mmCIF file of C-alpha atoms in Angstrom:
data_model
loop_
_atom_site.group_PDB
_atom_site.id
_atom_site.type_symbol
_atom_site.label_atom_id
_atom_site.label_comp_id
_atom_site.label_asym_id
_atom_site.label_seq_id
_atom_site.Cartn_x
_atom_site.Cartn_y
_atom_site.Cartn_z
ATOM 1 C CA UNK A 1 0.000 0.000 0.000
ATOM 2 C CA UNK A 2 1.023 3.578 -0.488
ATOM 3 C CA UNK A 3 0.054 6.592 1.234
ATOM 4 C CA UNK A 4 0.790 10.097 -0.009
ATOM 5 C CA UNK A 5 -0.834 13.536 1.000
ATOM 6 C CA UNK A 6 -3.285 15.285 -1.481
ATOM 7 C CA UNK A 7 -3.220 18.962 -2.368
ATOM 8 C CA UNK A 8 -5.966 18.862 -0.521
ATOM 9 C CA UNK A 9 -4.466 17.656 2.338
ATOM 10 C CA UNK A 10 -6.468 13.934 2.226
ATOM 11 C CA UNK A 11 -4.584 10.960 1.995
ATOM 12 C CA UNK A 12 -4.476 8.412 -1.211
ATOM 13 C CA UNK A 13 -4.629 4.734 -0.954
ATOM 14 C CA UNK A 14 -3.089 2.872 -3.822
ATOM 15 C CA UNK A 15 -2.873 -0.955 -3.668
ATOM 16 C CA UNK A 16 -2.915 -4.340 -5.148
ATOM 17 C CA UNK A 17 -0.142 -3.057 -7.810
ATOM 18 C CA UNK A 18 1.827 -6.883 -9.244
ATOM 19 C CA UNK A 19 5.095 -7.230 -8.045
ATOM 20 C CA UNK A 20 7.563 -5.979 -10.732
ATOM 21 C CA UNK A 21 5.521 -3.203 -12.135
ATOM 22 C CA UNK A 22 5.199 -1.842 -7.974
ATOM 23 C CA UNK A 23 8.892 -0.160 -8.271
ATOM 24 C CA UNK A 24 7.929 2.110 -11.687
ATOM 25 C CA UNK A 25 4.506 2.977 -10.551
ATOM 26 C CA UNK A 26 6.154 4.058 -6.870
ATOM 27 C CA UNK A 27 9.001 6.027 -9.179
ATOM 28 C CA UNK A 28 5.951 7.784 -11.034
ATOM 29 C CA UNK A 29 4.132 8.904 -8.079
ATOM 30 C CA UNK A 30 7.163 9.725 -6.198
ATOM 31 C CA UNK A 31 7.989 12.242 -9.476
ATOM 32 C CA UNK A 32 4.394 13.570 -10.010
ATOM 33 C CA UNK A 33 4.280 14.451 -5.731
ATOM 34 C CA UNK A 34 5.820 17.393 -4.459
ATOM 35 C CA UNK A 35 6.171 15.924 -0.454
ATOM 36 C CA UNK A 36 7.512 12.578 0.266
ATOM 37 C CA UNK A 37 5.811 9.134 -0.966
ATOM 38 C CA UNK A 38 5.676 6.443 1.776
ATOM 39 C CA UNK A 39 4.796 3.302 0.729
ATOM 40 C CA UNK A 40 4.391 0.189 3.359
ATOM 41 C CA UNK A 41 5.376 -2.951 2.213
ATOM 42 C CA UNK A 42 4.589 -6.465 3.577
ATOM 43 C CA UNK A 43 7.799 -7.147 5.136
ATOM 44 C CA UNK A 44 11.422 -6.424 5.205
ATOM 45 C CA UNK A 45 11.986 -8.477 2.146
ATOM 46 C CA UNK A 46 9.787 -6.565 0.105
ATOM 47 C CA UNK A 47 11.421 -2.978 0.806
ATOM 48 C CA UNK A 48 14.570 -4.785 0.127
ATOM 49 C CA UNK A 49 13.388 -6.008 -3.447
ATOM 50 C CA UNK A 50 11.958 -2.759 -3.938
ATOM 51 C CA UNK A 51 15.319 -0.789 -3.043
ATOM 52 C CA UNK A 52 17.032 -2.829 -5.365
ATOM 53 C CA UNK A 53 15.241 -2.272 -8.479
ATOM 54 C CA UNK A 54 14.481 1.713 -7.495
ATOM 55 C CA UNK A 55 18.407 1.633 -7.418
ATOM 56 C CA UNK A 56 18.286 0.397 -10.815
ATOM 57 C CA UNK A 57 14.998 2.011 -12.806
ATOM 58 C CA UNK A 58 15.008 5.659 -11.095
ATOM 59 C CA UNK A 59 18.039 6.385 -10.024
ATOM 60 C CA UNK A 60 16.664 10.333 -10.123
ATOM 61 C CA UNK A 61 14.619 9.190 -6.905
ATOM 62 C CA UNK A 62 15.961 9.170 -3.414
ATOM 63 C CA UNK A 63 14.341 5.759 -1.561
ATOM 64 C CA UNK A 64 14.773 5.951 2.097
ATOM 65 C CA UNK A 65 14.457 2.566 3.996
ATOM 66 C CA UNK A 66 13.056 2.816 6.958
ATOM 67 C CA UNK A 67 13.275 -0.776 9.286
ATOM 68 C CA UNK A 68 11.178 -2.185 11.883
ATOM 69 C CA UNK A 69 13.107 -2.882 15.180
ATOM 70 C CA UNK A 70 14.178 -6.565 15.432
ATOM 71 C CA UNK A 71 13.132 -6.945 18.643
ATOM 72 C CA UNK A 72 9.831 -5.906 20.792
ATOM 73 C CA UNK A 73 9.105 -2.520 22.044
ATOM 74 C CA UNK A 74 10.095 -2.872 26.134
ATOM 75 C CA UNK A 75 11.508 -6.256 25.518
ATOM 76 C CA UNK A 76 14.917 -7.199 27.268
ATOM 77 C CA UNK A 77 17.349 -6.965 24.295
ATOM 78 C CA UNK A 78 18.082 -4.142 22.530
ATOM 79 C CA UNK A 79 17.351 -3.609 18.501
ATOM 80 C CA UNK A 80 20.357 -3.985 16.164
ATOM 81 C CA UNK A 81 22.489 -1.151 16.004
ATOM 82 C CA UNK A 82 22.563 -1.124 12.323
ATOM 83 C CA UNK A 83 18.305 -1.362 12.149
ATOM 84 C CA UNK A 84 18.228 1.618 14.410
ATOM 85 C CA UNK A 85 20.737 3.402 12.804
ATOM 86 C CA UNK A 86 19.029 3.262 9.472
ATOM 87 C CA UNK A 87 16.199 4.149 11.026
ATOM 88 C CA UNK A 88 17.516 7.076 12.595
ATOM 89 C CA UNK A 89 19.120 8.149 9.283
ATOM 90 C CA UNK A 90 15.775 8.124 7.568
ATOM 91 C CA UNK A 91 14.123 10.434 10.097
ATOM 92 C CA UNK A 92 16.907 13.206 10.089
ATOM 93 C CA UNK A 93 17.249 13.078 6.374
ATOM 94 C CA UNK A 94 13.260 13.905 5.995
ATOM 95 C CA UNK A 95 14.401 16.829 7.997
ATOM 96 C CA UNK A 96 16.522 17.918 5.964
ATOM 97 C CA UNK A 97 16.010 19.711 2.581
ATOM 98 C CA UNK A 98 15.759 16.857 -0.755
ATOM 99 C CA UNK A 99 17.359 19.523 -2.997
ATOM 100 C CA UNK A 100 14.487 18.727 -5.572
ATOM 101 C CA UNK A 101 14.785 15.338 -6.174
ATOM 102 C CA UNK A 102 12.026 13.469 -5.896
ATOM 103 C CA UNK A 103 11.760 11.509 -2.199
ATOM 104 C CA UNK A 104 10.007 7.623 -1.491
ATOM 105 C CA UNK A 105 10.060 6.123 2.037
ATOM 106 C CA UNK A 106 10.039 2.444 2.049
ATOM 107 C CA UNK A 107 8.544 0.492 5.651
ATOM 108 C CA UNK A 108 7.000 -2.435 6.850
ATOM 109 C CA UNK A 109 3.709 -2.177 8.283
ATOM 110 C CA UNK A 110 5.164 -3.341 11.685
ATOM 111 C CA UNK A 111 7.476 0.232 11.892
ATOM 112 C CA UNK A 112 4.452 2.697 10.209
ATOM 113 C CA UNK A 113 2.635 1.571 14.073
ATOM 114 C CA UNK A 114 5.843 1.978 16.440
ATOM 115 C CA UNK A 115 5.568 5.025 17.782
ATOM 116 C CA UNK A 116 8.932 7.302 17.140
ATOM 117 C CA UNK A 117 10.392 10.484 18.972
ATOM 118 C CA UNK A 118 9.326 13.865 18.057
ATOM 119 C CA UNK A 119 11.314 15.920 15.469
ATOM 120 C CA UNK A 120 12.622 18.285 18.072
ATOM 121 C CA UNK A 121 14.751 14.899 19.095
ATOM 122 C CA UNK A 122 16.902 14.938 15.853
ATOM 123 C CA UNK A 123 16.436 18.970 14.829
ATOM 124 C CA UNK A 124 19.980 20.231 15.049
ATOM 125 C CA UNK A 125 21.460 17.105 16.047
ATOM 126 C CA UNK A 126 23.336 16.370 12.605
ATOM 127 C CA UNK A 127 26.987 18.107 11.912
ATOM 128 C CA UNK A 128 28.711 18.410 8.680
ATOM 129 C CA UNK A 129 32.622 17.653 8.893
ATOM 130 C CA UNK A 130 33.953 19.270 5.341
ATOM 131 C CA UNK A 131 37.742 18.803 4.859
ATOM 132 C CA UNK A 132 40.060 21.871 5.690
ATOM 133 C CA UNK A 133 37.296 22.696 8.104
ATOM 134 C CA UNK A 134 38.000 23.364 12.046
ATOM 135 C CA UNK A 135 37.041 21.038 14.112
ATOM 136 C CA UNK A 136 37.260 20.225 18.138
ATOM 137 C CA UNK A 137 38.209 17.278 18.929
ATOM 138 C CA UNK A 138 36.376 17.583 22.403
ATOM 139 C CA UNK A 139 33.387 18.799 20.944
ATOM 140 C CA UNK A 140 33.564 16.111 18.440
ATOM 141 C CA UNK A 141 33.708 13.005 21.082
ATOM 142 C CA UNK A 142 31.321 15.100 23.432
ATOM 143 C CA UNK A 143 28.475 15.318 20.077
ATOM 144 C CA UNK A 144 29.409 11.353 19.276
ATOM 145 C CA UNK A 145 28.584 10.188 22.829
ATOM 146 C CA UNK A 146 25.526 12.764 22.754
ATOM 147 C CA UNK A 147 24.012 11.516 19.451
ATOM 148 C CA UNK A 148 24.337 7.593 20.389
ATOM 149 C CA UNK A 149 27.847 6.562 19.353
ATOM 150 C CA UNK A 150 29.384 4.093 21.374
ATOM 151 C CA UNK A 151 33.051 4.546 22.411
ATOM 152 C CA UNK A 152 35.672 1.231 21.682
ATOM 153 C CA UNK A 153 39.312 -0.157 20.197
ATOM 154 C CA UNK A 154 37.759 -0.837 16.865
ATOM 155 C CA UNK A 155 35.033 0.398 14.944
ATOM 156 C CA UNK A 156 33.289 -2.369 13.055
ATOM 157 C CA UNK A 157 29.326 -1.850 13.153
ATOM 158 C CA UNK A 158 27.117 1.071 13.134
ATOM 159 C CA UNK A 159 27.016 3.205 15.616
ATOM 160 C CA UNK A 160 30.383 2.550 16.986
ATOM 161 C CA UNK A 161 33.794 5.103 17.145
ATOM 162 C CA UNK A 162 37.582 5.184 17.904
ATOM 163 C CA UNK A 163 40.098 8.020 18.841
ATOM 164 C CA UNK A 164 43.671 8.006 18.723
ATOM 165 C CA UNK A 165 45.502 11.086 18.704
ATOM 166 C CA UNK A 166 44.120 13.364 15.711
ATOM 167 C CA UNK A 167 42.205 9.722 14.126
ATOM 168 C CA UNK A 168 38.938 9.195 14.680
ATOM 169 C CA UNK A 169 37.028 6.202 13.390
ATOM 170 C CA UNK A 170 33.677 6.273 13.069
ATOM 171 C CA UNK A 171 30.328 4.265 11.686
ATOM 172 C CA UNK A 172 27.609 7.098 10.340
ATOM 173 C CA UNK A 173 24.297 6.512 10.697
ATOM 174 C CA UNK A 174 23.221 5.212 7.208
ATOM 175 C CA UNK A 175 26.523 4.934 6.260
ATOM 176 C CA UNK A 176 28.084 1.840 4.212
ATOM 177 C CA UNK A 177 30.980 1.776 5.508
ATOM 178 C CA UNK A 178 32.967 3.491 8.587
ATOM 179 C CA UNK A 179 35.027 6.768 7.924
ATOM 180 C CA UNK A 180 38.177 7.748 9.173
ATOM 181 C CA UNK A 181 39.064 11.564 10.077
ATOM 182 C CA UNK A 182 42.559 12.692 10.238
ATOM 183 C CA UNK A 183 42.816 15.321 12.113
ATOM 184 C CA UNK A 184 45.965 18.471 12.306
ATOM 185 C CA UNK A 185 45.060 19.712 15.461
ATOM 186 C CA UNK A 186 41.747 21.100 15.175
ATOM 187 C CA UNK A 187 42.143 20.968 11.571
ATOM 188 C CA UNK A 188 40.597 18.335 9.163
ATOM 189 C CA UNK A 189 43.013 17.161 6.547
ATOM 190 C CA UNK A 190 41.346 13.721 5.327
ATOM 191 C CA UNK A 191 37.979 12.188 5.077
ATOM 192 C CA UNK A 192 38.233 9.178 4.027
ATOM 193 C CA UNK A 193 36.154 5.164 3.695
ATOM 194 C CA UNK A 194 37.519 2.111 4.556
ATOM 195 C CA UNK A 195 37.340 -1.770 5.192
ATOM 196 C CA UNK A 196 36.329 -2.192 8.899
ATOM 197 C CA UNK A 197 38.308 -5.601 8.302
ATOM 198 C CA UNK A 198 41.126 -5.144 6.812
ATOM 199 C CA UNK A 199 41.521 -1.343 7.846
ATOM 200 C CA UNK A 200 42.304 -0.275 4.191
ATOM 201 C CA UNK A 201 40.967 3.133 2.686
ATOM 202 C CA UNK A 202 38.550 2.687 0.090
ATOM 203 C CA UNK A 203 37.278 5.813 -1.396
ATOM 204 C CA UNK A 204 38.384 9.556 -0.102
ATOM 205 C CA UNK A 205 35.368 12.399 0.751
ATOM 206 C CA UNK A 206 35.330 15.877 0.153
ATOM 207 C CA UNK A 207 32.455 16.751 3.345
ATOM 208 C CA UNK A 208 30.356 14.286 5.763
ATOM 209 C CA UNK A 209 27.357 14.155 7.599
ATOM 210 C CA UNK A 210 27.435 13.019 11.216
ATOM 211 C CA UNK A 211 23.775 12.245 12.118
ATOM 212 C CA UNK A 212 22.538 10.859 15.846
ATOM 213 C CA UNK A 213 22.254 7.062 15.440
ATOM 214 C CA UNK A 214 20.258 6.782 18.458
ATOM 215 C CA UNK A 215 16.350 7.516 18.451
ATOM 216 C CA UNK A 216 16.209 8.903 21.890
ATOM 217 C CA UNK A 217 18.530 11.599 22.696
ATOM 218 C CA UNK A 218 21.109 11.269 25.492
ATOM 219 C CA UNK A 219 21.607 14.664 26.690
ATOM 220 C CA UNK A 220 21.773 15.610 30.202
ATOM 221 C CA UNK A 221 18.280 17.006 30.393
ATOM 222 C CA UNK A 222 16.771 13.806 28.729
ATOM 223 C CA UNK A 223 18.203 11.714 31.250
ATOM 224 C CA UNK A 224 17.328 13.976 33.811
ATOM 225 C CA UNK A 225 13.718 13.578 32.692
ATOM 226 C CA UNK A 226 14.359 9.893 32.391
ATOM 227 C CA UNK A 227 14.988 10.100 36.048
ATOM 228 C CA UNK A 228 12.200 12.182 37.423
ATOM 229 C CA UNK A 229 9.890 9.970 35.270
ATOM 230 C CA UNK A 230 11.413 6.833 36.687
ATOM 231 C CA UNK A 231 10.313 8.200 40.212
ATOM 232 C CA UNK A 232 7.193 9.436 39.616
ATOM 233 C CA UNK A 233 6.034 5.726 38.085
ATOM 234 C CA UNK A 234 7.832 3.502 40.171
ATOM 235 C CA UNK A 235 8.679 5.464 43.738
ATOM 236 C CA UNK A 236 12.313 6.646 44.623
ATOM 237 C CA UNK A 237 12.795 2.923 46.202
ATOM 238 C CA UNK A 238 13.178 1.721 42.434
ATOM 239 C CA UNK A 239 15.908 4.125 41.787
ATOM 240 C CA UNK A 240 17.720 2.448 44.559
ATOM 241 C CA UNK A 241 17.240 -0.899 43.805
ATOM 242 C CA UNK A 242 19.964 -3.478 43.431
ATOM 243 C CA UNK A 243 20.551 -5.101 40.843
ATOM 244 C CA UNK A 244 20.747 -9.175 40.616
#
């Protein structure tokens, strides 16, 4: 099914399109639309299929994936890293202007009803590192931690960053592969791709977007509210509770 807002502000149902002729008629609408085009598929292999052959029939079109979590809401693992930072990539780029290209979201009908944070959680969040550019290398870890990243020895999933010295390696939101920034000082020399396994650059970048890969935001006042919250639900004995 696909859902896009009318002119008039109503929404348009379009369904029951065969597989194979789905991907050209989604390209159309997404062209003829002036907002986004969400379309919600029936499962995680179908926005895959669809991705694919976008990639390959309207490459003028910008398809945004955007995952269900692989795990249940409250449950007591956590969702992959790399499904929430896709996810997380998707919302920030709808904030963000499409330059005039033509924009389709691709879901599952299991993410269109889990609930997601407002937009005032990712406005402002996401920092563009162009080469030559300064750059703080406190202000840089301090944003990382902020926006999600977790801190270790080697960066090798979404999500995830290193620092040594002026290096820092780290796995964008949305990204396919990590990035490495070499860093003079406060001064950005190289952007570059590489192989999480075998540590070798692959392709060199002029500019890159750092966006939150986290869908809650860790700030101090959010877990501050977290806190109070806690309290008022469960009493201030919960807060103090040991853990087995």
């Amino acid at each position: 099914m696909t859902e896009e807002t009318s002119a008039e502000g109503r929404i348009a149902p379009i369904w029951g399109v065969p597989e194979g002729y789905d991907a050209l008629l989604l390209a159309k609408r997404a062209r003829e639309h002036k907002g986004p085009v969400l379309h919600i598929a029936r499962d995680d292999a179908s926005t895959a299929r669809l991705a694919d052959m976008l990639a390959y029939v309207a490459e003028d079109v910008e398809t945004l994936r955007f995952p269900a979590w692989d795990c249940l809401p409250y449950d007591r693992v956590s969702p992959n890293p790399a499904i929430v930072a896709e996810r997380v990539a998707t919302l920030t780029r709808l904030l963000e202007p499409s330059d005039g290209r033509p924009r389709l979201v691709l879901t599952t009908v299991s993410a269109a009803v889990q609930r997601v944070s407002p937009r005032s959680t990712f406005e402002g969040q996401s920092l563009t590192v162009k080469q030559g550019e300064s750059l703080d290398q406190a202000f840089l870890i301090e944003l990382l931690i902020a926006n999600g990243y977790t801190r270790t020895d080697t960066v090798m999933e979404a999500g995830e960053f290193a620092s040594r010295g002026g290096i820092f390696d780290l796995f964008p939101a949305g990204a396919a592969e990590p990035v490495r920034l070499d860093l003079f000082g406060d001064e950005v020399e190289n952007i570059r791709a590489f192989d999480p396994g075998s540590q070798r650059s692959t392709s060199k970048q002029d500019a890159l977007t750092l966006r939150p890969v986290s869908e809650f935001s860790l700030d101090a006042a959010s877990i501050s509210r977290f806190r109070t919250g806690w309290r008022d639900v469960f009493g201030p004995a919960a807060a103090f509770r040991p853990a087995v």
